mmCIF file of C-alpha atoms in Angstrom:
data_model
loop_
_atom_site.group_PDB
_atom_site.id
_atom_site.type_symbol
_atom_site.label_atom_id
_atom_site.label_comp_id
_atom_site.label_asym_id
_atom_site.label_seq_id
_atom_site.Cartn_x
_atom_site.Cartn_y
_atom_site.Cartn_z
ATOM 1 C CA UNK J 1 -2.507 -19.203 45.879
ATOM 2 C CA UNK J 2 -5.535 -17.068 46.864
ATOM 3 C CA UNK J 3 -8.532 -16.463 44.618
ATOM 4 C CA UNK J 4 -7.427 -12.971 43.507
ATOM 5 C CA UNK J 5 -3.940 -14.160 42.553
ATOM 6 C CA UNK J 6 -5.379 -17.179 40.755
ATOM 7 C CA UNK J 7 -7.704 -14.919 38.766
ATOM 8 C CA UNK J 8 -4.779 -12.636 37.843
ATOM 9 C CA UNK J 9 -2.722 -15.595 36.590
ATOM 10 C CA UNK J 10 -5.683 -16.889 34.603
ATOM 11 C CA UNK J 11 -6.267 -13.489 32.984
ATOM 12 C CA UNK J 12 -2.562 -13.119 32.246
ATOM 13 C CA UNK J 13 -2.535 -16.505 30.573
ATOM 14 C CA UNK J 14 -5.611 -15.644 28.517
ATOM 15 C CA UNK J 15 -4.094 -12.304 27.540
ATOM 16 C CA UNK J 16 -0.855 -13.960 26.402
ATOM 17 C CA UNK J 17 -2.853 -16.525 24.455
ATOM 18 C CA UNK J 18 -4.849 -13.781 22.697
ATOM 19 C CA UNK J 19 -1.724 -11.840 21.739
ATOM 20 C CA UNK J 20 -0.124 -14.979 20.349
ATOM 21 C CA UNK J 21 -3.273 -15.874 18.416
ATOM 22 C CA UNK J 22 -3.427 -12.413 16.841
ATOM 23 C CA UNK J 23 0.242 -12.292 15.855
ATOM 24 C CA UNK J 24 1.301 -12.779 12.249
ATOM 25 C CA UNK J 25 4.130 -15.023 11.097
ATOM 26 C CA UNK J 26 5.732 -15.835 7.737
ATOM 27 C CA UNK J 27 4.161 -19.149 6.713
ATOM 28 C CA UNK J 28 5.455 -19.506 3.156
ATOM 29 C CA UNK J 29 6.287 -17.719 -0.068
ATOM 30 C CA UNK J 30 5.360 -17.549 -3.746
ATOM 31 C CA UNK J 31 8.517 -17.733 -5.897
ATOM 32 C CA UNK J 32 8.514 -15.434 -8.927
ATOM 33 C CA UNK J 33 12.172 -15.180 -9.934
ATOM 34 C CA UNK J 34 13.419 -12.947 -12.706
ATOM 35 C CA UNK J 35 15.578 -9.868 -12.213
ATOM 36 C CA UNK J 36 15.242 -6.312 -11.023
ATOM 37 C CA UNK J 37 13.461 -4.346 -8.316
ATOM 38 C CA UNK J 38 9.791 -3.963 -7.438
ATOM 39 C CA UNK J 39 7.275 -1.519 -5.996
ATOM 40 C CA UNK J 40 3.574 -1.786 -5.069
ATOM 41 C CA UNK J 41 1.333 -4.849 -4.867
ATOM 42 C CA UNK J 42 -2.473 -4.913 -4.622
ATOM 43 C CA UNK J 43 -4.958 -7.633 -3.629
ATOM 44 C CA UNK J 44 -8.394 -7.821 -5.279
ATOM 45 C CA UNK J 45 -10.152 -9.934 -2.668
ATOM 46 C CA UNK J 46 -13.486 -10.085 -4.471
ATOM 47 C CA UNK J 47 -12.034 -11.445 -7.707
ATOM 48 C CA UNK J 48 -9.264 -13.436 -5.950
ATOM 49 C CA UNK J 49 -6.291 -11.821 -7.671
ATOM 50 C CA UNK J 50 -2.966 -10.472 -6.398
ATOM 51 C CA UNK J 51 -1.169 -7.962 -8.629
ATOM 52 C CA UNK J 52 2.569 -7.594 -8.002
ATOM 53 C CA UNK J 53 4.784 -4.981 -9.671
ATOM 54 C CA UNK J 54 8.173 -6.369 -10.696
ATOM 55 C CA UNK J 55 10.605 -4.567 -12.949
ATOM 56 C CA UNK J 56 8.905 -4.001 -16.354
ATOM 57 C CA UNK J 57 5.807 -6.098 -15.662
ATOM 58 C CA UNK J 58 3.013 -6.842 -13.234
ATOM 59 C CA UNK J 59 2.719 -10.465 -12.123
ATOM 60 C CA UNK J 60 -0.841 -11.733 -11.552
ATOM 61 C CA UNK J 61 -1.357 -14.445 -8.909
ATOM 62 C CA UNK J 62 -4.445 -16.453 -7.929
ATOM 63 C CA UNK J 63 -5.105 -15.756 -4.228
ATOM 64 C CA UNK J 64 -6.598 -19.200 -3.617
ATOM 65 C CA UNK J 65 -4.119 -21.470 -5.395
ATOM 66 C CA UNK J 66 -1.191 -19.009 -5.038
ATOM 67 C CA UNK J 67 -0.219 -19.857 -8.612
ATOM 68 C CA UNK J 68 0.926 -17.326 -11.213
ATOM 69 C CA UNK J 69 -1.840 -16.693 -13.754
ATOM 70 C CA UNK J 70 0.005 -14.389 -16.103
ATOM 71 C CA UNK J 71 2.191 -11.337 -16.601
ATOM 72 C CA UNK J 72 1.358 -7.860 -17.864
ATOM 73 C CA UNK J 73 4.353 -6.348 -19.678
ATOM 74 C CA UNK J 74 4.335 -2.547 -19.424
ATOM 75 C CA UNK J 75 7.659 -1.614 -21.063
ATOM 76 C CA UNK J 76 8.971 0.764 -18.420
ATOM 77 C CA UNK J 77 9.375 0.123 -14.704
ATOM 78 C CA UNK J 78 6.026 -0.744 -13.094
ATOM 79 C CA UNK J 79 4.998 1.118 -9.944
ATOM 80 C CA UNK J 80 1.418 1.452 -8.703
ATOM 81 C CA UNK J 81 -1.636 -0.658 -9.555
ATOM 82 C CA UNK J 82 -5.317 0.295 -9.276
ATOM 83 C CA UNK J 83 -8.320 -1.937 -9.938
ATOM 84 C CA UNK J 84 -11.628 -0.664 -11.385
ATOM 85 C CA UNK J 85 -13.875 -3.758 -11.469
ATOM 86 C CA UNK J 86 -16.987 -1.827 -12.550
ATOM 87 C CA UNK J 87 -15.349 -1.111 -15.925
ATOM 88 C CA UNK J 88 -13.324 -4.372 -15.998
ATOM 89 C CA UNK J 89 -10.032 -2.492 -16.096
ATOM 90 C CA UNK J 90 -6.834 -2.218 -14.127
ATOM 91 C CA UNK J 91 -4.351 0.659 -14.293
ATOM 92 C CA UNK J 92 -0.550 0.583 -13.877
ATOM 93 C CA UNK J 93 1.799 3.551 -13.527
ATOM 94 C CA UNK J 94 5.006 3.054 -15.470
ATOM 95 C CA UNK J 95 8.072 5.212 -16.065
ATOM 96 C CA UNK J 96 10.443 7.096 -13.838
ATOM 97 C CA UNK J 97 12.223 10.279 -12.955
ATOM 98 C CA UNK J 98 14.704 11.615 -15.488
ATOM 99 C CA UNK J 99 14.422 8.564 -17.773
ATOM 100 C CA UNK J 100 14.548 8.685 -21.557
ATOM 101 C CA UNK J 101 10.882 9.292 -22.549
ATOM 102 C CA UNK J 102 11.340 7.317 -25.772
ATOM 103 C CA UNK J 103 12.789 4.272 -24.026
ATOM 104 C CA UNK J 104 10.798 4.472 -20.785
ATOM 105 C CA UNK J 105 7.655 6.533 -21.461
ATOM 106 C CA UNK J 106 5.780 7.950 -18.481
ATOM 107 C CA UNK J 107 2.362 6.339 -18.826
ATOM 108 C CA UNK J 108 -0.619 4.797 -17.142
ATOM 109 C CA UNK J 109 -1.285 1.475 -18.863
ATOM 110 C CA UNK J 110 -4.858 0.169 -18.655
ATOM 111 C CA UNK J 111 -5.505 -3.575 -18.963
ATOM 112 C CA UNK J 112 -8.444 -5.964 -19.203
ATOM 113 C CA UNK J 113 -9.014 -7.699 -15.849
ATOM 114 C CA UNK J 114 -10.107 -10.935 -17.511
ATOM 115 C CA UNK J 115 -7.620 -11.295 -20.379
ATOM 116 C CA UNK J 116 -4.780 -9.210 -18.837
ATOM 117 C CA UNK J 117 -4.263 -7.564 -22.234
ATOM 118 C CA UNK J 118 -3.128 -3.938 -22.412
ATOM 119 C CA UNK J 119 -6.042 -1.813 -23.647
ATOM 120 C CA UNK J 120 -4.587 1.692 -23.635
ATOM 121 C CA UNK J 121 -1.448 3.666 -22.807
ATOM 122 C CA UNK J 122 -2.229 7.091 -21.353
ATOM 123 C CA UNK J 123 0.531 9.689 -21.379
ATOM 124 C CA UNK J 124 1.135 11.370 -18.009
ATOM 125 C CA UNK J 125 3.805 13.557 -16.434
ATOM 126 C CA UNK J 126 7.229 12.541 -15.188
ATOM 127 C CA UNK J 127 7.660 9.981 -12.398
ATOM 128 C CA UNK J 128 4.198 8.354 -12.189
ATOM 129 C CA UNK J 129 4.101 6.354 -8.972
ATOM 130 C CA UNK J 130 1.118 5.907 -6.643
ATOM 131 C CA UNK J 131 -2.326 5.394 -8.171
ATOM 132 C CA UNK J 132 -5.836 4.959 -6.769
ATOM 133 C CA UNK J 133 -9.302 4.383 -8.236
ATOM 134 C CA UNK J 134 -12.221 6.368 -6.827
ATOM 135 C CA UNK J 135 -15.374 4.361 -7.562
ATOM 136 C CA UNK J 136 -18.064 7.035 -6.980
ATOM 137 C CA UNK J 137 -16.471 9.489 -9.428
ATOM 138 C CA UNK J 138 -15.241 6.830 -11.862
ATOM 139 C CA UNK J 139 -11.827 8.490 -11.869
ATOM 140 C CA UNK J 140 -8.280 7.238 -11.568
ATOM 141 C CA UNK J 141 -5.810 9.466 -9.707
ATOM 142 C CA UNK J 142 -2.203 8.876 -10.767
ATOM 143 C CA UNK J 143 0.459 10.713 -8.775
ATOM 144 C CA UNK J 144 3.610 12.149 -10.346
ATOM 145 C CA UNK J 145 6.257 12.081 -7.625
ATOM 146 C CA UNK J 146 9.037 14.455 -8.587
ATOM 147 C CA UNK J 147 6.802 17.062 -10.232
ATOM 148 C CA UNK J 148 4.247 17.156 -7.378
ATOM 149 C CA UNK J 149 1.114 16.589 -9.436
ATOM 150 C CA UNK J 150 -1.926 14.335 -9.688
ATOM 151 C CA UNK J 151 -3.126 13.266 -13.142
ATOM 152 C CA UNK J 152 -6.878 12.611 -13.158
ATOM 153 C CA UNK J 153 -8.089 10.045 -15.708
ATOM 154 C CA UNK J 154 -11.641 9.077 -16.620
ATOM 155 C CA UNK J 155 -11.535 5.304 -16.074
ATOM 156 C CA UNK J 156 -14.104 4.464 -18.734
ATOM 157 C CA UNK J 157 -12.803 6.686 -21.553
ATOM 158 C CA UNK J 158 -9.114 6.745 -20.635
ATOM 159 C CA UNK J 159 -9.026 10.518 -21.125
ATOM 160 C CA UNK J 160 -6.999 12.836 -18.894
ATOM 161 C CA UNK J 161 -9.464 15.216 -17.267
ATOM 162 C CA UNK J 162 -7.185 17.436 -15.204
ATOM 163 C CA UNK J 163 -3.699 17.935 -13.771
ATOM 164 C CA UNK J 164 -3.837 18.938 -10.088
ATOM 165 C CA UNK J 165 -0.826 20.696 -8.498
ATOM 166 C CA UNK J 166 -0.226 19.236 -5.040
ATOM 167 C CA UNK J 167 2.462 21.461 -3.567
ATOM 168 C CA UNK J 168 4.543 18.485 -2.447
ATOM 169 C CA UNK J 169 5.882 15.097 -3.510
ATOM 170 C CA UNK J 170 3.073 12.503 -3.416
ATOM 171 C CA UNK J 171 3.456 8.993 -2.073
ATOM 172 C CA UNK J 172 0.727 6.437 -1.179
ATOM 173 C CA UNK J 173 -2.933 7.428 -1.542
ATOM 174 C CA UNK J 174 -6.416 6.207 -0.534
ATOM 175 C CA UNK J 175 -10.014 6.986 -1.493
ATOM 176 C CA UNK J 176 -12.700 7.271 1.175
ATOM 177 C CA UNK J 177 -15.461 6.482 -1.353
ATOM 178 C CA UNK J 178 -17.316 9.611 -0.235
ATOM 179 C CA UNK J 179 -15.802 12.397 -2.299
ATOM 180 C CA UNK J 180 -12.201 12.567 -1.122
ATOM 181 C CA UNK J 181 -8.856 11.099 -2.093
ATOM 182 C CA UNK J 182 -6.007 11.494 0.391
ATOM 183 C CA UNK J 183 -2.310 11.421 -0.471
ATOM 184 C CA UNK J 184 0.841 11.693 1.634
ATOM 185 C CA UNK J 185 3.212 14.514 0.670
ATOM 186 C CA UNK J 186 6.588 13.063 1.578
ATOM 187 C CA UNK J 187 8.764 16.185 1.417
ATOM 188 C CA UNK J 188 6.254 18.355 3.294
ATOM 189 C CA UNK J 189 5.244 15.990 6.079
ATOM 190 C CA UNK J 190 1.605 16.524 5.132
ATOM 191 C CA UNK J 191 -1.553 14.862 3.824
ATOM 192 C CA UNK J 192 -3.387 16.516 0.941
ATOM 193 C CA UNK J 193 -7.153 16.015 0.695
ATOM 194 C CA UNK J 194 -8.445 16.098 -2.889
ATOM 195 C CA UNK J 195 -12.077 16.800 -3.806
ATOM 196 C CA UNK J 196 -12.911 14.042 -6.316
ATOM 197 C CA UNK J 197 -15.822 16.021 -7.731
ATOM 198 C CA UNK J 198 -14.350 19.501 -8.113
ATOM 199 C CA UNK J 199 -10.819 18.117 -8.705
ATOM 200 C CA UNK J 200 -9.134 20.588 -6.382
ATOM 201 C CA UNK J 201 -7.017 20.245 -3.256
ATOM 202 C CA UNK J 202 -9.432 20.847 -0.403
ATOM 203 C CA UNK J 203 -6.891 20.865 2.441
ATOM 204 C CA UNK J 204 -3.267 20.386 3.492
ATOM 205 C CA UNK J 205 -2.751 18.918 6.965
ATOM 206 C CA UNK J 206 0.480 18.704 8.910
ATOM 207 C CA UNK J 207 1.349 15.201 10.133
ATOM 208 C CA UNK J 208 3.777 16.312 12.857
ATOM 209 C CA UNK J 209 5.473 14.491 14.588
ATOM 210 C CA UNK J 210 5.592 12.424 11.372
ATOM 211 C CA UNK J 211 8.457 13.060 8.958
ATOM 212 C CA UNK J 212 8.616 11.795 5.350
ATOM 213 C CA UNK J 213 5.220 10.019 5.246
ATOM 214 C CA UNK J 214 5.086 7.106 2.819
ATOM 215 C CA UNK J 215 2.454 4.398 3.411
ATOM 216 C CA UNK J 216 -1.206 5.374 3.819
ATOM 217 C CA UNK J 217 -4.279 3.348 4.823
ATOM 218 C CA UNK J 218 -7.793 4.167 6.016
ATOM 219 C CA UNK J 219 -10.409 2.983 8.477
ATOM 220 C CA UNK J 220 -13.452 4.140 6.517
ATOM 221 C CA UNK J 221 -15.969 3.353 9.266
ATOM 222 C CA UNK J 222 -14.282 5.558 11.861
ATOM 223 C CA UNK J 223 -12.824 8.053 9.353
ATOM 224 C CA UNK J 224 -9.230 7.517 10.456
ATOM 225 C CA UNK J 225 -6.080 7.656 8.284
ATOM 226 C CA UNK J 226 -2.841 5.806 9.052
ATOM 227 C CA UNK J 227 0.412 7.310 7.735
ATOM 228 C CA UNK J 228 3.707 5.477 8.145
ATOM 229 C CA UNK J 229 6.685 7.794 8.382
ATOM 230 C CA UNK J 230 10.434 7.825 7.810
ATOM 231 C CA UNK J 231 11.203 8.724 11.424
ATOM 232 C CA UNK J 232 9.907 5.337 12.668
ATOM 233 C CA UNK J 233 6.447 6.678 13.449
ATOM 234 C CA UNK J 234 2.864 5.837 12.507
ATOM 235 C CA UNK J 235 0.357 8.658 12.962
ATOM 236 C CA UNK J 236 -3.421 8.246 13.115
ATOM 237 C CA UNK J 237 -5.296 11.201 11.627
ATOM 238 C CA UNK J 238 -8.936 12.338 11.666
ATOM 239 C CA UNK J 239 -9.952 12.237 7.988
ATOM 240 C CA UNK J 240 -12.378 15.153 8.419
ATOM 241 C CA UNK J 241 -10.445 17.629 10.557
ATOM 242 C CA UNK J 242 -6.844 16.581 9.851
ATOM 243 C CA UNK J 243 -6.106 16.351 13.566
ATOM 244 C CA UNK J 244 -3.378 13.874 14.580
ATOM 245 C CA UNK J 245 -5.072 11.496 17.042
ATOM 246 C CA UNK J 246 -2.224 9.156 17.969
ATOM 247 C CA UNK J 247 1.464 8.500 17.298
ATOM 248 C CA UNK J 248 3.023 5.035 17.518
ATOM 249 C CA UNK J 249 6.545 3.576 17.127
ATOM 250 C CA UNK J 250 7.200 1.398 14.070
ATOM 251 C CA UNK J 251 10.215 0.007 12.186
ATOM 252 C CA UNK J 252 12.850 1.690 10.034
ATOM 253 C CA UNK J 253 11.954 3.208 6.626
ATOM 254 C CA UNK J 254 8.344 2.022 6.223
ATOM 255 C CA UNK J 255 6.885 2.067 2.731
ATOM 256 C CA UNK J 256 3.517 0.402 3.177
ATOM 257 C CA UNK J 257 0.437 0.702 5.383
ATOM 258 C CA UNK J 258 -2.702 -1.414 5.735
ATOM 259 C CA UNK J 259 -5.859 -1.382 7.813
ATOM 260 C CA UNK J 260 -7.985 -4.497 8.332
ATOM 261 C CA UNK J 261 -11.585 -3.606 9.294
ATOM 262 C CA UNK J 262 -12.255 -7.237 10.200
ATOM 263 C CA UNK J 263 -9.597 -7.518 12.908
ATOM 264 C CA UNK J 264 -9.319 -3.788 13.761
ATOM 265 C CA UNK J 265 -5.577 -3.810 13.147
ATOM 266 C CA UNK J 266 -3.237 -1.500 11.246
ATOM 267 C CA UNK J 267 0.109 -2.545 9.772
ATOM 268 C CA UNK J 268 3.399 -0.974 8.716
ATOM 269 C CA UNK J 269 5.855 -2.861 6.476
ATOM 270 C CA UNK J 270 9.426 -1.750 7.129
ATOM 271 C CA UNK J 271 12.738 -2.085 5.298
ATOM 272 C CA UNK J 272 14.449 -3.422 8.444
ATOM 273 C CA UNK J 273 12.763 -6.838 8.054
ATOM 274 C CA UNK J 274 9.858 -6.046 10.377
ATOM 275 C CA UNK J 275 6.096 -5.742 10.174
ATOM 276 C CA UNK J 276 4.572 -3.559 12.897
ATOM 277 C CA UNK J 277 1.076 -4.635 14.006
ATOM 278 C CA UNK J 278 -1.084 -1.985 15.714
ATOM 279 C CA UNK J 279 -4.217 -2.853 17.679
ATOM 280 C CA UNK J 280 -7.237 -0.551 17.542
ATOM 281 C CA UNK J 281 -8.800 -0.736 21.004
ATOM 282 C CA UNK J 282 -11.417 1.916 20.232
ATOM 283 C CA UNK J 283 -12.046 4.677 17.733
ATOM 284 C CA UNK J 284 -9.134 6.685 19.116
ATOM 285 C CA UNK J 285 -7.240 4.110 21.167
ATOM 286 C CA UNK J 286 -4.215 2.422 19.573
ATOM 287 C CA UNK J 287 -1.248 0.372 20.768
ATOM 288 C CA UNK J 288 1.551 -1.668 19.207
ATOM 289 C CA UNK J 289 0.540 -5.313 19.401
ATOM 290 C CA UNK J 290 3.541 -7.013 17.810
ATOM 291 C CA UNK J 291 6.679 -6.607 15.718
ATOM 292 C CA UNK J 292 6.852 -9.485 13.260
ATOM 293 C CA UNK J 293 10.097 -10.638 11.651
ATOM 294 C CA UNK J 294 9.957 -10.624 7.837
ATOM 295 C CA UNK J 295 12.927 -10.168 5.473
ATOM 296 C CA UNK J 296 15.196 -7.196 4.670
ATOM 297 C CA UNK J 297 13.653 -4.952 2.029
ATOM 298 C CA UNK J 298 10.102 -6.329 2.418
ATOM 299 C CA UNK J 299 8.699 -2.801 2.438
ATOM 300 C CA UNK J 300 5.487 -2.983 0.363
ATOM 301 C CA UNK J 301 2.454 -5.144 1.079
ATOM 302 C CA UNK J 302 -1.123 -6.064 0.300
ATOM 303 C CA UNK J 303 -3.863 -7.885 2.221
ATOM 304 C CA UNK J 304 -6.563 -10.342 1.227
ATOM 305 C CA UNK J 305 -9.386 -8.978 3.379
ATOM 306 C CA UNK J 306 -11.351 -12.233 3.100
ATOM 307 C CA UNK J 307 -8.633 -14.395 4.684
ATOM 308 C CA UNK J 308 -6.662 -11.623 6.480
ATOM 309 C CA UNK J 309 -3.507 -12.919 4.780
ATOM 310 C CA UNK J 310 -0.715 -10.380 4.200
ATOM 311 C CA UNK J 311 1.618 -10.493 1.185
ATOM 312 C CA UNK J 312 5.014 -8.743 1.041
ATOM 313 C CA UNK J 313 7.408 -8.472 -1.905
ATOM 314 C CA UNK J 314 10.978 -9.530 -1.126
ATOM 315 C CA UNK J 315 14.257 -10.762 -2.618
ATOM 316 C CA UNK J 316 17.905 -11.332 -1.760
ATOM 317 C CA UNK J 317 20.273 -8.394 -2.196
ATOM 318 C CA UNK J 318 23.784 -8.098 -3.586
ATOM 319 C CA UNK J 319 26.271 -5.193 -3.648
ATOM 320 C CA UNK J 320 25.089 -1.663 -4.458
ATOM 321 C CA UNK J 321 26.116 -0.710 -8.024
ATOM 322 C CA UNK J 322 28.205 2.427 -8.353
ATOM 323 C CA UNK J 323 26.000 5.506 -8.641
ATOM 324 C CA UNK J 324 22.822 3.678 -7.593
ATOM 325 C CA UNK J 325 20.650 4.422 -4.560
ATOM 326 C CA UNK J 326 19.679 0.780 -4.224
ATOM 327 C CA UNK J 327 21.564 -2.505 -3.784
ATOM 328 C CA UNK J 328 21.428 -5.020 -6.613
ATOM 329 C CA UNK J 329 18.870 -7.824 -6.516
ATOM 330 C CA UNK J 330 20.196 -11.366 -6.749
ATOM 331 C CA UNK J 331 18.640 -12.891 -9.910
ATOM 332 C CA UNK J 332 15.822 -15.432 -9.497
ATOM 333 C CA UNK J 333 15.291 -14.638 -5.784
ATOM 334 C CA UNK J 334 12.249 -12.350 -6.109
ATOM 335 C CA UNK J 335 9.267 -13.719 -4.197
ATOM 336 C CA UNK J 336 6.109 -12.792 -2.336
ATOM 337 C CA UNK J 337 6.125 -13.628 1.371
ATOM 338 C CA UNK J 338 2.903 -15.010 2.893
ATOM 339 C CA UNK J 339 2.033 -13.933 6.442
ATOM 340 C CA UNK J 340 -0.834 -15.449 8.383
ATOM 341 C CA UNK J 341 -2.086 -15.641 11.937
ATOM 342 C CA UNK J 342 -1.296 -18.980 13.648
#
């Protein structure tokens, strides 16, 4: 073996070792049990809390001990969760499309971060789903899916300040902390950029070749957005111009997206029991690093940015009830999967 060949083998071995070291694997789970479906989950890394939507409540878990600390009962089906630590409040969207407003009111429920007690119930439009807190403006943006609106709430007072028409069905959203909130418009294949000061839609950007964008994450340092799309595609978008920078293959029917500034990786959680890991080689250089096996239906996720641990909601499924879009969930099987790097 000559010196050049030996060097190539050494580099290949080092490269394989690095890929293996950076890959995620399921290392355990947090059993929750109960019945029913779920939606978003959010990690508050600073205060060491994981908030998990599950049926008519949000389950609160200690990130260090991985023990359940309590439950926040919201009455209707829980969807999105936003944390506003500067006012010691969290916010939960609850309700649904076409539901009885007396039985399942469309609301944003605010709760005390320390006691987990409900503090207020703020009436919003039909189908409240995604929600995000914008710290500089002190405003919560709750997105009403089927009626294509954003409800803007003053976090401190709990008062609705404005209803913003979006021109499309909103899905996941992010704040850049510098005057903009971005939200995917699923039925339009677009991102809407909202001015958090003037409370208007500043721009609509096409995400082509993306179709049916769902998950959304952001690299704030490089001003890049990551949308995960229903046609098995992740697109990387310039957050200032709206230009699509890169397009990458991911799994089937993604519903979540994450970006880890510590490891320079982006993630897509997919219904087909996969987690796509994307490596950021440079500001505008991206490649698929790994496809990690998870569990069927593990479509939403959160990350503890301090430990780089990923959490995905999951359960076992039974037959699909007649007239339902979703299969039934086997009782007492709901859990949160834990994914770490080896």
